[in-house]
mmCIF file of C-alpha atoms in Angstrom:
data_model
loop_
_atom_site.group_PDB
_atom_site.id
_atom_site.type_symbol
_atom_site.label_atom_id
_atom_site.label_comp_id
_atom_site.label_asym_id
_atom_site.label_seq_id
_atom_site.Cartn_x
_atom_site.Cartn_y
_atom_site.Cartn_z
ATOM 1 C CA MET M 41 74.300 57.525 1.491
ATOM 2 C CA HIS M 42 76.585 54.894 -0.523
ATOM 3 C CA VAL M 43 76.234 52.296 2.232
ATOM 4 C CA ARG M 44 72.141 52.137 1.737
ATOM 5 C CA LYS M 45 72.656 52.115 -2.408
ATOM 6 C CA ILE M 46 75.527 49.027 -1.980
ATOM 7 C CA PHE M 47 73.307 47.408 0.406
ATOM 8 C CA MET M 48 70.169 47.542 -2.173
ATOM 9 C CA PHE M 49 71.995 46.723 -4.651
ATOM 10 C CA SER M 50 72.813 43.601 -3.112
ATOM 11 C CA LEU M 51 69.553 42.630 -2.347
ATOM 12 C CA PHE M 52 68.260 42.854 -5.927
ATOM 13 C CA GLY M 53 70.921 40.755 -6.807
ATOM 14 C CA ALA M 54 70.522 38.110 -4.885
ATOM 15 C CA SER M 55 66.394 38.141 -5.716
ATOM 16 C CA THR M 56 67.327 38.330 -9.305
ATOM 17 C CA ALA M 57 69.194 34.816 -8.434
ATOM 18 C CA VAL M 58 66.428 33.619 -6.550
ATOM 19 C CA TYR M 59 64.490 33.235 -9.667
ATOM 20 C CA ALA M 60 66.537 32.599 -12.033
ATOM 21 C CA ASN M 61 67.126 29.350 -10.601
ATOM 22 C CA THR M 62 63.138 28.998 -9.773
ATOM 23 C CA PRO M 63 61.686 25.612 -12.016
ATOM 24 C CA THR M 64 59.218 26.183 -14.144
ATOM 25 C CA ALA M 65 58.027 22.811 -15.218
ATOM 26 C CA THR M 66 54.285 21.875 -14.630
ATOM 27 C CA PRO M 67 53.508 19.161 -11.747
ATOM 28 C CA LEU M 68 53.545 15.846 -12.410
ATOM 29 C CA VAL M 69 49.615 14.689 -12.114
ATOM 30 C CA VAL M 70 49.504 10.894 -11.980
ATOM 31 C CA GLU M 71 46.003 9.863 -12.686
ATOM 32 C CA SER M 72 44.817 6.176 -11.052
ATOM 33 C CA SER M 73 44.309 3.279 -13.756
ATOM 34 C CA THR M 74 42.241 1.204 -10.666
ATOM 35 C CA GLN M 75 38.868 -0.213 -11.887
ATOM 36 C CA LEU M 76 36.230 -2.037 -10.047
ATOM 37 C CA SER M 77 35.310 -5.499 -11.447
ATOM 38 C CA SER M 78 32.306 -6.889 -12.114
ATOM 39 C CA ASP M 79 32.233 -8.695 -8.324
ATOM 40 C CA ASP M 80 33.191 -5.521 -6.512
ATOM 41 C CA LEU M 81 29.993 -3.473 -7.940
ATOM 42 C CA LYS M 82 27.754 -6.844 -7.193
ATOM 43 C CA THR M 83 29.089 -6.096 -3.398
ATOM 44 C CA LEU M 84 28.554 -2.912 -3.682
ATOM 45 C CA LYS M 85 25.484 -3.259 -5.064
ATOM 46 C CA LYS M 86 24.436 -6.117 -2.620
ATOM 47 C CA LEU M 87 25.941 -4.120 0.481
ATOM 48 C CA ALA M 88 23.838 -0.568 -0.370
ATOM 49 C CA GLU M 89 20.448 -2.945 -0.302
ATOM 50 C CA LYS M 90 21.510 -3.970 2.700
ATOM 51 C CA GLU M 91 21.821 -0.953 4.600
ATOM 52 C CA LYS M 92 18.262 0.084 2.993
ATOM 53 C CA LEU M 93 16.581 -2.737 4.214
ATOM 54 C CA ALA M 94 17.929 -2.166 7.613
ATOM 55 C CA GLU M 95 15.926 0.961 7.622
ATOM 56 C CA TYR M 96 12.690 -0.136 6.011
ATOM 57 C CA SER M 97 10.367 -0.502 9.202
ATOM 58 C CA GLY M 98 8.450 -3.427 6.867
ATOM 59 C CA SER M 99 5.587 -1.548 6.860
ATOM 60 C CA LEU M 100 4.355 -1.342 3.198
ATOM 61 C CA GLY M 101 4.756 2.403 1.588
ATOM 62 C CA THR M 102 6.941 3.768 4.162
ATOM 63 C CA ALA M 103 10.422 3.110 2.383
ATOM 64 C CA PRO M 104 13.404 5.109 4.191
ATOM 65 C CA LEU M 105 14.131 8.319 2.830
ATOM 66 C CA ASN M 106 14.797 9.258 -0.798
ATOM 67 C CA LYS M 107 15.161 5.659 -1.293
ATOM 68 C CA THR M 108 13.011 2.841 -3.647
ATOM 69 C CA VAL M 109 11.526 0.180 -1.989
ATOM 70 C CA SER M 110 9.364 -2.497 -3.514
ATOM 71 C CA SER M 111 7.785 -5.558 -2.692
ATOM 72 C CA THR M 112 5.273 -8.675 -2.964
ATOM 73 C CA GLY M 113 3.612 -11.446 -1.315
ATOM 74 C CA ALA M 114 -0.086 -12.430 -0.044
ATOM 75 C CA THR M 115 -2.857 -12.440 2.565
ATOM 76 C CA LEU M 116 -5.776 -13.859 3.943
ATOM 77 C CA GLU M 117 -8.102 -12.411 5.413
ATOM 78 C CA GLU M 118 -11.364 -13.968 7.324
ATOM 79 C CA THR M 119 -14.955 -12.213 7.363
ATOM 80 C CA PRO M 120 -17.689 -12.879 8.620
ATOM 81 C CA ALA M 121 -19.354 -13.644 4.523
ATOM 82 C CA GLY M 122 -16.500 -16.004 4.061
ATOM 83 C CA PRO M 123 -12.483 -16.211 3.535
ATOM 84 C CA GLN M 124 -10.863 -14.203 1.113
ATOM 85 C CA ALA M 125 -7.749 -13.792 -0.141
ATOM 86 C CA PHE M 126 -5.427 -11.460 -2.239
ATOM 87 C CA ILE M 127 -1.735 -10.806 -3.883
ATOM 88 C CA PHE M 128 -0.026 -7.485 -4.247
ATOM 89 C CA TRP M 129 2.881 -5.404 -5.960
ATOM 90 C CA THR M 130 3.649 -2.329 -4.676
ATOM 91 C CA GLN M 131 6.591 0.344 -4.345
ATOM 92 C CA THR M 132 7.256 3.739 -2.575
ATOM 93 C CA LEU M 133 9.315 5.358 -4.859
ATOM 94 C CA SER M 134 12.816 7.412 -3.700
ATOM 95 C CA ASN M 135 10.572 10.573 -4.492
ATOM 96 C CA GLY M 136 7.941 9.532 -1.581
ATOM 97 C CA PHE M 137 5.103 8.804 -4.353
ATOM 98 C CA TYR M 138 3.444 5.390 -3.695
ATOM 99 C CA TYR M 139 1.270 2.834 -5.432
ATOM 100 C CA GLU M 140 0.060 -0.031 -4.833
ATOM 101 C CA GLY M 141 -1.950 -3.198 -7.215
ATOM 102 C CA ARG M 142 -4.528 -5.940 -5.293
ATOM 103 C CA LEU M 143 -6.228 -8.755 -6.816
ATOM 104 C CA TYR M 144 -8.894 -10.243 -4.595
ATOM 105 C CA GLY M 145 -10.817 -13.420 -4.288
ATOM 106 C CA LYS M 146 -13.297 -14.829 -2.075
ATOM 107 C CA TYR M 147 -15.484 -17.334 -1.148
ATOM 108 C CA ASN M 148 -18.422 -16.902 -0.753
ATOM 109 C CA MET M 149 -20.017 -18.940 2.110
ATOM 110 C CA ARG M 150 -23.411 -20.442 2.997
ATOM 111 C CA THR M 151 -24.131 -17.405 5.478
ATOM 112 C CA GLN M 152 -25.370 -14.232 5.933
ATOM 113 C CA ASN M 153 -23.798 -11.263 4.792
ATOM 114 C CA PRO M 154 -23.719 -8.585 7.865
ATOM 115 C CA ALA M 155 -23.172 -5.912 5.454
ATOM 116 C CA PHE M 156 -26.774 -6.544 4.604
ATOM 117 C CA PRO M 157 -28.260 -8.114 6.875
ATOM 118 C CA ASP M 158 -32.246 -7.894 5.900
ATOM 119 C CA VAL M 159 -31.209 -10.614 3.101
ATOM 120 C CA PRO M 160 -31.499 -13.797 4.316
ATOM 121 C CA PRO M 161 -28.273 -16.431 4.455
ATOM 122 C CA SER M 162 -27.720 -18.091 1.104
ATOM 123 C CA ALA M 163 -28.890 -21.440 0.818
ATOM 124 C CA GLU M 164 -26.541 -22.913 -2.130
ATOM 125 C CA ASN M 165 -23.198 -23.056 -3.404
ATOM 126 C CA ASN M 166 -22.556 -19.374 -4.200
ATOM 127 C CA PRO M 167 -20.149 -17.887 -7.075
ATOM 128 C CA ASN M 168 -16.462 -17.202 -5.729
ATOM 129 C CA GLY M 169 -16.092 -13.248 -6.089
ATOM 130 C CA PHE M 170 -13.212 -11.305 -7.648
ATOM 131 C CA LYS M 171 -11.821 -7.686 -7.194
ATOM 132 C CA GLY M 172 -9.081 -5.153 -8.222
ATOM 133 C CA VAL M 173 -7.651 -2.836 -6.108
ATOM 134 C CA ILE M 174 -5.723 0.213 -6.750
ATOM 135 C CA LYS M 175 -3.919 2.493 -4.158
ATOM 136 C CA LEU M 176 -1.748 6.453 -5.380
ATOM 137 C CA GLY M 177 -0.750 8.181 -2.168
ATOM 138 C CA TYR M 178 2.262 9.891 -0.976
ATOM 139 C CA ASN M 179 4.773 9.166 1.849
ATOM 140 C CA PHE M 180 5.390 11.952 4.329
ATOM 141 C CA HIS M 181 8.619 11.694 7.528
ATOM 142 C CA VAL M 182 6.622 13.580 9.975
ATOM 143 C CA THR M 183 9.683 11.832 12.528
ATOM 144 C CA ASP M 184 12.379 9.702 12.371
ATOM 145 C CA ILE M 185 9.865 7.605 14.260
ATOM 146 C CA TYR M 186 6.632 8.470 12.592
ATOM 147 C CA ASP M 187 5.738 8.797 8.987
ATOM 148 C CA ILE M 188 1.792 9.312 7.396
ATOM 149 C CA THR M 189 1.308 7.985 4.149
ATOM 150 C CA PRO M 190 -2.277 9.435 2.457
ATOM 151 C CA TYR M 191 -3.692 7.736 -0.614
ATOM 152 C CA LEU M 192 -6.739 7.325 -2.650
ATOM 153 C CA ARG M 193 -7.707 3.583 -3.075
ATOM 154 C CA LEU M 194 -9.870 3.124 -5.342
ATOM 155 C CA GLU M 195 -11.809 -0.928 -5.781
ATOM 156 C CA ALA M 196 -14.031 -2.551 -8.709
ATOM 157 C CA GLY M 197 -15.324 -5.804 -7.608
ATOM 158 C CA LYS M 198 -17.270 -8.590 -9.176
ATOM 159 C CA ASP M 199 -19.825 -10.658 -6.110
ATOM 160 C CA MET M 200 -17.731 -8.835 -3.454
ATOM 161 C CA SER M 201 -20.586 -7.490 -1.705
ATOM 162 C CA LEU M 202 -23.619 -9.744 -1.865
ATOM 163 C CA VAL M 203 -24.489 -13.272 -3.572
ATOM 164 C CA TYR M 204 -27.357 -14.984 -2.706
ATOM 165 C CA ALA M 205 -29.137 -18.287 -3.933
ATOM 166 C CA ASP M 206 -31.573 -20.865 -2.499
ATOM 167 C CA THR M 207 -33.595 -24.255 -4.131
ATOM 168 C CA ASN M 208 -36.245 -22.282 -5.151
ATOM 169 C CA GLY M 209 -34.076 -20.660 -8.077
ATOM 170 C CA ASP M 210 -34.165 -16.869 -6.792
ATOM 171 C CA TYR M 211 -30.922 -15.748 -6.557
ATOM 172 C CA ILE M 212 -29.040 -11.589 -6.064
ATOM 173 C CA HIS M 213 -25.725 -11.198 -7.654
ATOM 174 C CA SER M 214 -23.970 -7.608 -6.849
ATOM 175 C CA THR M 215 -20.696 -5.726 -9.125
ATOM 176 C CA ASN M 216 -19.588 -2.953 -6.568
ATOM 177 C CA TYR M 217 -17.090 0.392 -7.622
ATOM 178 C CA ALA M 218 -15.386 1.909 -4.525
ATOM 179 C CA ILE M 219 -13.785 5.565 -4.371
ATOM 180 C CA LEU M 220 -12.108 5.703 -0.923
ATOM 181 C CA PRO M 221 -9.693 8.176 0.254
ATOM 182 C CA GLY M 222 -7.735 6.933 3.111
ATOM 183 C CA PHE M 223 -4.258 7.365 5.458
ATOM 184 C CA LYS M 224 -2.196 5.423 7.130
ATOM 185 C CA GLN M 225 0.256 6.182 10.313
ATOM 186 C CA THR M 226 3.446 4.313 10.739
ATOM 187 C CA PHE M 227 5.283 3.985 13.907
ATOM 188 C CA LYS M 228 8.329 3.097 13.899
ATOM 189 C CA MET M 229 9.086 1.799 17.458
ATOM 190 C CA THR M 230 11.277 -0.714 16.853
ATOM 191 C CA PRO M 231 13.848 -2.481 13.553
ATOM 192 C CA LEU M 232 11.655 -5.303 13.998
ATOM 193 C CA LEU M 233 8.541 -4.253 15.235
ATOM 194 C CA THR M 234 6.153 -1.509 13.535
ATOM 195 C CA PRO M 235 2.869 -0.731 14.703
ATOM 196 C CA TYR M 236 0.202 1.346 12.068
ATOM 197 C CA ILE M 237 -3.188 2.743 12.005
ATOM 198 C CA ASP M 238 -4.457 2.733 8.816
ATOM 199 C CA ILE M 239 -8.290 4.312 8.118
ATOM 200 C CA TYR M 240 -10.089 5.446 4.639
ATOM 201 C CA GLY M 241 -13.596 5.164 4.111
ATOM 202 C CA GLY M 242 -15.682 6.825 1.343
ATOM 203 C CA VAL M 243 -18.053 5.605 -1.458
ATOM 204 C CA SER M 244 -18.810 1.980 -3.138
ATOM 205 C CA GLN M 245 -21.907 2.142 -5.589
ATOM 206 C CA VAL M 246 -22.929 -1.537 -5.198
ATOM 207 C CA SER M 247 -25.556 -2.468 -8.482
ATOM 208 C CA LEU M 248 -27.426 -5.697 -7.899
ATOM 209 C CA THR M 249 -28.678 -8.483 -10.895
ATOM 210 C CA GLY M 250 -31.008 -10.897 -9.855
ATOM 211 C CA VAL M 251 -33.997 -13.145 -9.974
ATOM 212 C CA MET M 252 -37.167 -13.975 -7.924
ATOM 213 C CA THR M 253 -39.174 -16.453 -8.329
ATOM 214 C CA GLN M 254 -42.138 -14.724 -5.879
ATOM 215 C CA GLY M 255 -44.150 -11.961 -6.344
ATOM 216 C CA THR M 256 -44.459 -9.010 -9.076
ATOM 217 C CA ALA M 257 -41.790 -9.211 -10.824
ATOM 218 C CA ALA M 258 -41.506 -13.639 -10.519
ATOM 219 C CA ASN M 259 -38.980 -14.836 -12.871
ATOM 220 C CA GLN M 260 -38.104 -11.574 -14.450
ATOM 221 C CA ILE M 261 -34.451 -10.342 -14.160
ATOM 222 C CA GLN M 262 -34.066 -7.258 -12.046
ATOM 223 C CA ASP M 263 -31.583 -4.278 -11.668
ATOM 224 C CA ALA M 264 -31.028 -2.106 -8.202
ATOM 225 C CA GLU M 265 -28.349 0.203 -7.114
ATOM 226 C CA VAL M 266 -27.281 0.255 -3.451
ATOM 227 C CA GLN M 267 -25.437 3.462 -2.227
ATOM 228 C CA GLN M 268 -22.690 2.354 0.612
ATOM 229 C CA LEU M 269 -20.434 4.674 1.948
ATOM 230 C CA GLN M 270 -17.720 2.394 4.015
ATOM 231 C CA LEU M 271 -15.684 3.568 6.785
ATOM 232 C CA THR M 272 -13.190 0.954 7.392
ATOM 233 C CA THR M 273 -9.992 1.350 10.210
ATOM 234 C CA GLU M 274 -6.980 -1.671 9.974
ATOM 235 C CA PHE M 275 -4.989 -1.999 13.599
ATOM 236 C CA GLY M 276 -1.543 -4.168 12.401
ATOM 237 C CA PHE M 277 2.037 -3.797 13.219
ATOM 238 C CA ALA M 278 5.064 -5.148 10.456
ATOM 239 C CA PHE M 279 7.099 -7.684 11.769
ATOM 240 C CA LYS M 280 10.529 -8.486 10.234
ATOM 241 C CA ILE M 281 11.343 -12.089 10.430
ATOM 242 C CA SER M 282 14.053 -11.388 8.060
ATOM 243 C CA GLU M 283 16.382 -9.045 6.274
ATOM 244 C CA HIS M 284 13.856 -9.301 3.112
ATOM 245 C CA GLN M 285 10.410 -10.977 5.145
ATOM 246 C CA ALA M 286 7.734 -9.633 7.012
ATOM 247 C CA ILE M 287 5.049 -10.920 9.014
ATOM 248 C CA ILE M 288 2.223 -8.348 8.954
ATOM 249 C CA PRO M 289 -0.631 -9.528 11.480
ATOM 250 C CA TYR M 290 -3.891 -7.411 11.119
ATOM 251 C CA MET M 291 -7.155 -6.631 12.552
ATOM 252 C CA GLN M 292 -10.230 -4.522 10.612
ATOM 253 C CA PHE M 293 -13.357 -3.078 11.583
ATOM 254 C CA ILE M 294 -15.411 -1.876 8.824
ATOM 255 C CA TYR M 295 -18.955 -0.052 8.981
ATOM 256 C CA ASN M 296 -21.288 0.049 6.482
ATOM 257 C CA ALA M 297 -24.372 2.161 6.414
ATOM 258 C CA ASN M 298 -26.879 1.475 2.838
ATOM 259 C CA ASN M 299 -29.215 3.671 0.385
ATOM 260 C CA PRO M 300 -30.901 1.305 -1.534
ATOM 261 C CA ASP M 301 -33.239 2.547 -4.820
ATOM 262 C CA SER M 302 -36.481 1.429 -4.095
ATOM 263 C CA THR M 303 -36.227 -2.063 -6.525
ATOM 264 C CA ALA M 304 -33.840 -2.792 -3.893
ATOM 265 C CA ALA M 305 -35.332 -1.522 -0.502
ATOM 266 C CA ALA M 306 -38.886 -3.295 -1.784
ATOM 267 C CA SER M 307 -39.733 -6.398 -0.484
ATOM 268 C CA TYR M 308 -39.473 -9.748 -1.817
ATOM 269 C CA ALA M 309 -43.467 -9.477 -2.456
ATOM 270 C CA ASN M 310 -42.619 -6.343 -4.294
ATOM 271 C CA GLY M 311 -40.891 -7.681 -6.475
ATOM 272 C CA GLY M 312 -37.108 -6.287 -5.163
ATOM 273 C CA PHE M 313 -34.186 -7.211 -3.464
ATOM 274 C CA ASN M 314 -35.304 -6.465 0.951
ATOM 275 C CA ILE M 315 -32.282 -4.322 1.104
ATOM 276 C CA SER M 316 -32.506 -1.983 3.961
ATOM 277 C CA SER M 317 -30.476 1.192 5.216
ATOM 278 C CA LEU M 318 -29.235 -0.010 8.149
ATOM 279 C CA THR M 319 -25.663 0.467 9.209
ATOM 280 C CA SER M 320 -23.772 -2.946 9.616
ATOM 281 C CA SER M 321 -20.497 -3.566 11.180
ATOM 282 C CA GLN M 322 -18.438 -6.375 10.987
ATOM 283 C CA GLN M 323 -14.563 -7.476 11.854
ATOM 284 C CA VAL M 324 -12.178 -9.294 9.763
ATOM 285 C CA TYR M 325 -8.749 -10.970 11.400
ATOM 286 C CA ALA M 326 -5.612 -11.400 8.129
ATOM 287 C CA ILE M 327 -2.841 -12.100 8.047
ATOM 288 C CA LYS M 328 -0.278 -10.356 5.020
ATOM 289 C CA TYR M 329 3.000 -11.856 3.440
ATOM 290 C CA ALA M 330 5.430 -9.480 2.086
ATOM 291 C CA TYR M 331 8.950 -9.802 0.440
ATOM 292 C CA SER M 332 10.728 -6.483 0.111
ATOM 293 C CA TRP M 333 13.931 -5.924 -1.915
#
């Protein structure tokens, strides 16, 4: 019994001595004074952009997930009615929202317009055409190599749909407005080569103004309307030629179904513009240059 008391007393004393000798000071925290210079920040920014562009296919509207990519450039399109070109500015934001603006210019040649096959070829120097386009959409990353980008395309143009003039003083000018929903499918097969299919279609309202020197309304300014149903299928691929640059050749198949009003459908002898309701088709060949960052 006495041995147990002595043992407990010794243990208590040892514990008290250890606790008394334990330091109670707060550990010292050392703060780093290292700061990045402006050159260091620029280098890090360049590395981040390089990494982002390495993931970007060069196909417009398909930025890497959670990254913002901006692009600008120009395109030349060869159409049956004459060559046309446009400049563009586009962004795919980090939240997937996509928008693009385009400004078109067209040289209307002395040729027949396949969208209006019953109007004879123009025999005079035609005015140039102009058009503005806005595209709004969203980029869905379905898989690592497959994106879908649905969008709404809005157009407004002057003398882009139809122009006509002859040596007698007859002429037709046009103004068009279009609402064309569509979707783009992008196949990111390799880091340098990205094929895509872009399909869009909808309604275009074409307003015609002109004068005919023959028929019941000779030498009178006539106004008419043509409602068009359009469908365009575009096949192309983005080929990256550098970190920032891509060349995008493509081909379009365009179909138009015309629904002219009575004035537009009437023959020239009856004071109209001789627009038929035939469905027409045409092919467009183009090449696009894009610079991205």
